[in-house]
Each structure stands twice: as structure tokens, then as C-alpha cells.
Short mmCIF file of C-alpha atoms in Angstrom, two decimals:
data_model
loop_
_atom_site.label_atom_id
_atom_site.label_comp_id
_atom_site.label_asym_id
_atom_site.label_seq_id
_atom_site.Cartn_x
_atom_site.Cartn_y
_atom_site.Cartn_z
CA MET A 1113 0.00 0.00 0.00
CA TRP A 1114 1.29 3.47 -0.97
CA VAL A 1115 0.36 6.77 0.68
CA SER A 1116 1.04 10.26 -0.62
CA LYS A 1117 3.31 12.84 1.04
CA GLU A 1118 0.24 14.99 1.65
CA LYS A 1119 -1.49 12.17 3.55
CA CYS A 1120 1.65 11.48 5.59
CA LYS A 1121 1.99 15.14 6.52
CA ARG A 1122 -1.68 15.38 7.50
CA ALA A 1123 -1.59 12.20 9.59
CA ARG A 1124 1.54 13.35 11.45
CA GLU A 1125 -0.32 16.43 12.69
CA TYR A 1126 -2.20 14.27 15.17
CA ASP A 1127 -0.65 13.48 18.55
CA VAL A 1128 -1.36 10.16 20.24
CA LEU A 1129 -3.68 11.59 22.93
CA SER A 1130 -5.95 13.24 20.34
CA TYR A 1131 -6.04 10.01 18.35
CA LEU A 1132 -6.84 7.77 21.32
CA ARG A 1133 -9.57 10.11 22.55
CA ILE A 1134 -11.30 9.55 19.22
CA ALA A 1135 -10.31 6.01 18.25
CA ASP A 1136 -9.93 4.12 21.53
CA PRO A 1137 -11.10 6.16 24.55
CA GLY A 1138 -11.58 3.03 26.64
CA GLU A 1139 -7.79 2.52 26.61
CA LEU A 1140 -7.07 5.85 28.32
CA VAL A 1141 -6.64 5.97 32.09
CA ARG A 1142 -5.95 9.33 33.72
CA VAL A 1143 -3.00 9.06 36.12
CA SER A 1144 -2.74 12.73 37.04
CA ARG A 1145 -3.98 16.07 35.71
CA ASN A 1146 -1.80 15.95 32.58
CA GLU A 1147 -0.75 12.32 32.40
CA TYR A 1148 -2.41 9.17 31.08
CA CYS A 1149 -1.53 5.50 30.87
CA LEU A 1150 -3.18 2.70 28.87
CA ARG A 1151 -5.40 -0.03 30.30
CA SER A 1152 -3.51 -2.67 28.33
CA HIS A 1153 0.01 -1.28 29.04
CA ASP A 1154 0.37 0.47 32.39
CA SER A 1155 4.04 1.21 31.66
CA PHE A 1156 2.93 3.32 28.67
CA ARG A 1157 2.58 6.98 29.63
CA ILE A 1158 1.32 10.05 27.74
CA SER A 1159 2.40 13.45 29.04
CA ASN A 1160 2.99 16.91 27.53
CA GLY A 1161 2.08 15.73 24.05
CA LYS A 1162 4.59 12.87 24.05
CA TRP A 1163 4.36 9.16 24.81
CA HIS A 1164 6.86 6.82 26.45
CA TRP A 1165 6.62 3.03 26.67
CA TRP A 1166 9.02 2.59 29.56
CA SER A 1167 9.10 -1.22 29.67
CA ARG A 1168 10.08 -1.35 25.99
CA GLY A 1169 12.35 1.68 25.85
CA LYS A 1170 10.30 3.38 23.12
CA ALA A 1171 9.02 6.93 22.78
CA GLY A 1172 7.33 9.19 20.26
CA HIS A 1173 4.92 12.04 19.69
CA THR A 1174 2.53 11.34 16.82
CA ALA A 1175 -0.35 8.89 16.56
CA VAL A 1176 1.38 7.36 13.53
CA ASP A 1177 4.47 6.58 15.63
CA TYR A 1178 2.21 4.96 18.25
CA LEU A 1179 0.48 2.68 15.73
CA VAL A 1180 3.78 1.63 14.15
CA GLU A 1181 5.83 1.14 17.33
CA VAL A 1182 3.16 -0.10 19.75
CA LYS A 1183 0.41 -1.66 17.65
CA GLY A 1184 2.77 -3.09 15.01
CA TYR A 1185 0.99 -1.55 11.99
CA SER A 1186 2.86 -0.93 8.77
CA PHE A 1187 3.51 2.77 8.10
CA PRO A 1188 0.93 3.08 5.25
CA PHE A 1189 -1.75 1.32 7.33
CA ALA A 1190 -0.95 3.60 10.28
CA VAL A 1191 -1.32 6.74 8.16
CA ASN A 1192 -4.66 5.62 6.73
CA GLU A 1193 -5.97 4.51 10.14
CA VAL A 1194 -5.16 7.90 11.72
CA LEU A 1195 -6.85 9.79 8.87
CA ARG A 1196 -9.84 7.46 8.99
CA ALA A 1197 -10.27 7.80 12.75
CA MET A 1198 -9.82 11.55 12.73
CA GLY A 1199 -12.08 12.03 9.75
CA GLY A 1200 -9.24 13.26 7.53
CA MET A 1201 -9.85 16.77 8.85
CA ALA A 1202 -7.67 19.37 10.55
CA LEU A 1203 -6.82 19.04 14.24
CA ARG A 1204 -9.80 19.43 16.52
CA LYS A 1205 -10.21 19.39 20.27
CA THR A 1206 -12.49 16.74 21.67
CA SER A 1207 -13.35 15.10 24.95
CA VAL A 1208 -13.18 11.38 25.69
CA LYS A 1209 -16.98 11.20 25.85
CA GLU A 1210 -17.56 12.55 22.32
CA LYS A 1211 -16.62 9.34 20.53
CA SER A 1212 -19.20 6.58 20.78
CA PHE A 1213 -18.73 3.00 19.67
CA THR A 1214 -20.55 1.90 16.52
CA LEU A 1215 -20.38 -1.49 14.82
CA PRO A 1216 -19.32 -1.42 11.15
CA ALA A 1217 -22.21 -1.77 8.71
CA ALA A 1218 -22.97 -5.37 7.82
CA ALA A 1219 -22.75 -6.79 4.30
CA GLU A 1220 -25.78 -8.34 2.59
CA ASN A 1221 -24.43 -11.80 3.39
CA ASN A 1222 -21.56 -13.42 5.28
CA ASP A 1223 -20.12 -15.48 2.43
CA ALA A 1224 -16.58 -14.04 2.47
CA ALA A 1225 -16.37 -14.21 6.27
CA ARG A 1226 -17.57 -17.82 6.28
CA GLU A 1227 -15.13 -18.87 3.57
CA TYR A 1228 -12.25 -17.18 5.35
CA LEU A 1229 -12.96 -18.95 8.65
CA LYS A 1230 -13.47 -22.28 6.88
CA SER A 1231 -10.12 -21.78 5.13
CA ARG A 1232 -8.53 -21.45 8.59
CA GLY A 1233 -10.04 -24.81 9.55
CA ILE A 1234 -12.81 -23.49 11.81
CA ASN A 1235 -15.76 -25.86 12.29
CA GLU A 1236 -18.76 -24.90 10.08
CA TRP A 1237 -21.35 -25.59 12.79
CA LEU A 1238 -19.44 -23.28 15.13
CA ILE A 1239 -19.36 -20.54 12.47
CA ASP A 1240 -23.11 -20.87 11.90
CA MET A 1241 -23.81 -20.72 15.63
CA LEU A 1242 -21.79 -17.53 16.09
CA VAL A 1243 -23.26 -15.87 12.99
CA THR A 1244 -26.78 -16.68 14.23
CA SER A 1245 -25.84 -15.22 17.64
CA ASP A 1246 -24.64 -11.97 15.96
CA LEU A 1247 -21.13 -12.48 17.33
CA ILE A 1248 -19.56 -12.78 13.88
CA TYR A 1249 -20.50 -11.07 10.62
CA GLU A 1250 -19.06 -9.63 7.41
CA ASP A 1251 -18.60 -5.88 7.10
CA ARG A 1252 -20.06 -4.07 4.11
CA ARG A 1253 -17.14 -1.85 3.14
CA TYR A 1254 -14.12 -4.17 3.15
CA HIS A 1255 -15.82 -7.59 3.37
CA GLY A 1256 -13.66 -8.56 6.32
CA VAL A 1257 -14.86 -10.55 9.30
CA VAL A 1258 -16.00 -8.66 12.41
CA PHE A 1259 -15.83 -10.34 15.82
CA VAL A 1260 -18.27 -8.64 18.20
CA GLY A 1261 -17.51 -8.27 21.89
CA ASN A 1262 -20.53 -7.75 24.15
CA ASP A 1263 -20.57 -6.44 27.69
CA TYR A 1264 -22.17 -8.52 30.43
CA GLU A 1265 -25.59 -7.14 29.57
CA ASN A 1266 -25.13 -8.34 25.97
CA ARG A 1267 -24.61 -4.89 24.46
CA PRO A 1268 -21.91 -4.60 21.75
CA ARG A 1269 -18.92 -2.70 23.17
CA HIS A 1270 -15.99 -3.99 21.12
CA ALA A 1271 -15.36 -5.16 17.57
CA ALA A 1272 -12.22 -6.76 16.16
CA PHE A 1273 -11.86 -6.51 12.38
CA ARG A 1274 -9.81 -9.02 10.38
CA ALA A 1275 -9.22 -8.90 6.62
CA THR A 1276 -10.31 -11.94 4.65
CA ASP A 1277 -7.72 -11.44 1.88
CA SER A 1278 -4.03 -12.35 1.95
CA SER A 1279 -2.99 -9.18 3.85
CA ASP A 1280 -3.72 -10.63 7.33
CA PHE A 1281 -4.62 -7.06 8.39
CA LYS A 1282 -6.45 -6.70 11.70
CA LEU A 1283 -7.41 -3.94 14.12
CA ASP A 1284 -9.88 -2.98 16.83
CA VAL A 1285 -12.77 -0.85 15.55
CA SER A 1286 -12.62 2.78 16.73
CA GLY A 1287 -14.24 3.35 20.12
CA SER A 1288 -13.92 -0.31 21.17
CA ASP A 1289 -13.65 -0.98 24.90
CA LYS A 1290 -10.96 -3.60 25.58
CA ARG A 1291 -12.76 -4.78 28.69
CA PHE A 1292 -15.27 -6.46 26.41
CA CYS A 1293 -13.34 -8.27 23.69
CA PHE A 1294 -14.85 -11.16 21.73
CA ARG A 1295 -15.88 -14.10 23.91
CA LEU A 1296 -18.28 -17.02 23.94
CA PRO A 1297 -21.61 -16.42 25.73
CA TYR A 1298 -21.04 -15.89 29.46
CA ARG A 1299 -22.09 -18.81 31.66
CA GLU A 1300 -20.35 -18.07 35.00
CA CYS A 1301 -18.22 -21.22 34.83
CA ARG A 1302 -15.55 -22.24 37.30
CA VAL A 1303 -13.04 -22.70 34.46
CA LEU A 1304 -11.92 -19.82 32.24
CA ARG A 1305 -9.83 -20.14 29.07
CA VAL A 1306 -8.06 -17.02 27.81
CA PHE A 1307 -6.86 -16.49 24.22
CA GLU A 1308 -5.02 -13.71 22.44
CA GLY A 1309 -7.51 -13.40 19.57
CA PRO A 1310 -10.82 -14.73 18.19
CA VAL A 1311 -9.33 -17.11 15.62
CA ASP A 1312 -7.26 -18.79 18.36
CA LEU A 1313 -10.37 -19.27 20.49
CA LEU A 1314 -12.38 -20.71 17.59
CA SER A 1315 -9.46 -22.97 16.67
CA TYR A 1316 -9.35 -24.39 20.20
CA VAL A 1317 -13.09 -25.10 20.18
CA THR A 1318 -12.77 -26.73 16.73
CA LEU A 1319 -10.01 -28.98 18.07
CA CYS A 1320 -12.28 -30.03 20.94
CA ILE A 1321 -15.15 -30.76 18.53
CA ASN A 1322 -12.86 -32.74 16.22
CA GLU A 1323 -11.54 -34.81 19.11
CA GLY A 1324 -14.92 -35.30 20.82
CA LYS A 1325 -13.87 -33.35 23.93
CA GLU A 1326 -16.22 -31.35 26.16
CA TRP A 1327 -15.82 -27.59 25.81
CA GLN A 1328 -19.29 -26.21 26.61
CA TYR A 1329 -18.66 -26.09 30.37
CA ASP A 1330 -15.79 -23.56 30.24
CA ASP A 1331 -16.01 -19.81 29.72
CA MET A 1332 -13.73 -18.54 26.93
CA ILE A 1333 -12.60 -14.97 26.32
CA THR A 1334 -10.07 -13.13 24.18
CA VAL A 1335 -7.90 -10.17 25.19
CA CYS A 1336 -7.25 -8.87 21.64
CA GLY A 1337 -3.48 -8.82 21.80
CA VAL A 1338 -0.73 -9.03 24.40
CA HIS A 1339 2.73 -7.52 24.81
CA LYS A 1340 6.05 -8.69 26.16
CA MET A 1341 6.51 -7.82 29.84
CA SER A 1342 9.62 -7.02 31.79
CA GLY A 1343 10.48 -9.05 34.88
CA THR A 1344 8.57 -6.65 37.12
CA ASP A 1345 5.48 -6.08 34.93
CA THR A 1346 2.38 -7.79 36.31
CA ASP A 1347 -0.48 -6.13 34.44
CA VAL A 1348 -3.58 -8.15 33.58
CA PRO A 1349 -5.38 -7.47 30.26
CA PRO A 1350 -8.56 -5.39 30.73
CA ALA A 1351 -10.82 -8.15 29.33
CA LEU A 1352 -9.50 -10.64 31.88
CA SER A 1353 -9.78 -8.16 34.75
CA GLU A 1354 -13.38 -7.40 33.82
CA TYR A 1355 -14.30 -11.08 33.55
CA LEU A 1356 -12.85 -11.82 36.99
CA ARG A 1357 -14.77 -8.86 38.41
CA GLN A 1358 -18.00 -10.20 36.91
CA ASN A 1359 -17.53 -13.86 37.88
CA PRO A 1360 -16.61 -14.61 41.50
CA LYS A 1361 -17.14 -18.34 40.88
CA VAL A 1362 -14.08 -18.85 38.67
CA GLU A 1363 -11.34 -21.01 40.19
CA HIS A 1364 -9.14 -22.23 37.32
CA ILE A 1365 -7.67 -20.12 34.51
CA PHE A 1366 -5.98 -21.64 31.46
CA VAL A 1367 -3.85 -19.18 29.46
CA HIS A 1368 -3.70 -20.23 25.79
CA PHE A 1369 -1.42 -17.53 24.35
CA ASP A 1370 0.89 -17.88 21.35
CA ASN A 1371 3.86 -20.20 21.48
CA ASP A 1372 6.44 -17.38 21.33
CA GLU A 1373 8.34 -15.16 23.75
CA VAL A 1374 5.68 -12.42 23.74
CA GLY A 1375 2.91 -14.89 24.56
CA ALA A 1376 5.02 -16.65 27.20
CA SER A 1377 6.01 -13.33 28.79
CA ALA A 1378 2.39 -12.14 28.95
CA ALA A 1379 1.30 -15.47 30.46
CA ARG A 1380 4.00 -15.22 33.14
CA GLY A 1381 2.83 -11.70 34.00
CA ILE A 1382 -0.75 -12.90 34.48
CA MET A 1383 0.43 -15.81 36.62
CA ARG A 1384 2.48 -13.45 38.82
CA ARG A 1385 -0.44 -11.08 39.35
CA LEU A 1386 -3.08 -13.75 40.04
CA ALA A 1387 -0.90 -16.14 42.04
CA GLY A 1388 -2.60 -17.25 45.26
CA ARG A 1389 -6.04 -16.12 44.11
CA TYR A 1390 -6.62 -18.52 41.22
CA ASP A 1391 -5.20 -21.75 39.87
CA VAL A 1392 -3.51 -20.34 36.72
CA ILE A 1393 -2.08 -22.75 34.16
CA ASN A 1394 -0.08 -21.75 31.10
CA MET A 1395 -1.16 -23.92 28.16
CA PRO A 1396 0.24 -22.73 24.80
CA PRO A 1397 -0.31 -24.94 21.73
CA PRO A 1398 1.85 -28.09 21.85
CA VAL A 1399 2.78 -27.60 18.19
CA GLY A 1400 2.92 -24.49 16.01
CA LYS A 1401 2.99 -20.76 16.74
CA ASP A 1402 -0.65 -20.48 17.82
CA TYR A 1403 -3.78 -22.60 18.15
CA ASN A 1404 -4.83 -22.00 14.57
CA GLU A 1405 -1.52 -23.29 13.26
CA TYR A 1406 -1.86 -26.27 15.63
CA LEU A 1407 -5.38 -26.89 14.28
CA ARG A 1408 -4.17 -26.89 10.69
CA ILE A 1409 -1.24 -29.17 11.50
CA SER A 1410 -3.63 -31.55 13.25
CA GLY A 1411 -5.95 -31.49 10.24
CA LYS A 1412 -3.12 -32.40 7.86
CA GLU A 1413 -2.05 -35.27 10.11
CA LYS A 1414 -5.61 -36.64 10.28
CA ARG A 1415 -5.97 -36.45 6.48
CA ARG A 1416 -2.65 -38.23 6.06
CA GLU A 1417 -3.76 -40.90 8.53
CA ARG A 1418 -7.05 -41.45 6.66
CA GLU A 1419 -5.20 -41.72 3.34
CA ASN A 1420 -2.80 -44.30 4.80
CA ASN A 1421 -5.73 -46.29 6.20
CA ASN A 1422 -7.48 -46.23 2.83
#
């Protein structure tokens, strides 16, 4: 993707605080009169128009820098996201309350979203169930798949968008509240399973279905991304904190993050913070980078086994 010099210049006019007030107000936590941190990264501070991510040794000023360095977006995607969120207009002052969350408009059908999830190995019955429950649908503009996160009164408060083409582009819809990321319907179970993203969660459930294992008696949530923690970081993702606040019955927590250093670091941080209060078990995929890769590897092995038997 290419962006013009004019677009780059316009996008760089926006500082990170102005952008977050519009695009992700639920992430902002006021620490003092002129200082903010993020719900998902308490070592990230915004002050005097600049941001510092102390645990990672990174700093910047513009919203574009934030999206590239913190969110991991490519530079062209970051420029377009800032202009989209800010309306492509000149700088404007706004309060946190001015930006409300709105789900992207739905397409006439969910064909592209269904085909994308099927191509990732997700069980078709599971897809149908979530589409019928309005937890998954296809957006009208880009024909990507939208994963809806409801609050505990079943009101949409978060939406995670994922492209269905080869770009693998994904982001949280503007105004999303990270306390309410995509999850399966809340049942107040004693066992909670926590995943980085929606596709990982659906892959785990598909594995259980394929292997005839029970999965309906566990609550399952996503946290929509994690970050590598330092040895002293112990922050818990907002979606997990909110779930634990809502469900006093939970006793066991299984952390199913990616099989890499970032996932392992985030899991260790959660275990440090919740030690002594819950039975927390780190359970990354036994094979592959994440549970979707594990699902696809398992599918290939089963097909190979069937072919050998035939």
C-alpha cells in the first residue's frame, strides 16, 4: 500500500492523545492532571504531548508513531488509520466522551467471512452458531470478518476486524472498549480459558469438537493482543480483569497464548499477578505458533492418517 506525502503530513499532525480520545477512549486511564496510561500497558505513559513506553524503551509524539511502534501496523496502514479515525480533517479538540462506539455496517451476506474462517479450519457448525448469535458477521465496506464483543448485559462494546484477503490485516474498531473483547456467551463457569484473539479461540473449540472433547462447560474470552513484559510487569489485560470482576465463581484459569516469547512473557505476567487467588495454568499450543496453526497441523495429520488407512 502506498500513501502520498500529503497524507503522511496530514496524519503526522495528530498526537497520540488526540487520536486515542477519538479512536480508543476506553484505553485511556488518567493518572494525574496531565498524564495518562493505557489499560492494556500500564508502563505506557502520555504526558505533555509525548508518549513513552518505559518497559520497551520506546518513545514518540505522533499517533502514527504509536500505531507503528506499539500496535505493530505498517507505516501506510498507520497513516490511513489515523486519517480514517480523525475524519481526515484538521486538528480538533475533543473530549473522551464525544466518541461513541458503533459497529461497522454489515454486508448483505456473510459469504466471504464464512469462507475465510473455513479456510482457517474453523468448524462450520461453530461458524453458523456464532453468525446466528450476531457475534460474527461480514462488514459491508471491506468484506472482512467482524468479531463482536458484548458487555455482560449483551450490548456490543468492542469489535475486532480481520481482513479476509491475503494481507492478514487486523485492528480494533474505533471506540472499542478492551474490557469487552470477543468471547463465547457468558455462563459463569468455574473454568476460564483465555486467548489472544478470536481465531485462536475458535481454533481451540474446533479442536475439541474434532476430538470429541467437552468444551461447553468452560467460559472462553479473548484479550485482543498481548505484549512482552519485563520481569517486574504484572499487568492483567482489561478483558481478563473485567471477567474476573463479573464472575466470583471462577477457580481455574488456562492461558492459551501464542507459542512465542511475547505470549510466554504475557502469560508469566498474568500468573504473577493472580498467584494465590486462582489456579492459573499456562497452556500454549503443543505444536505451532498459535492454536490456529496447531489446528491446521492436526488437520493435515488426520488427512494423512485417513489416506494411509485407505
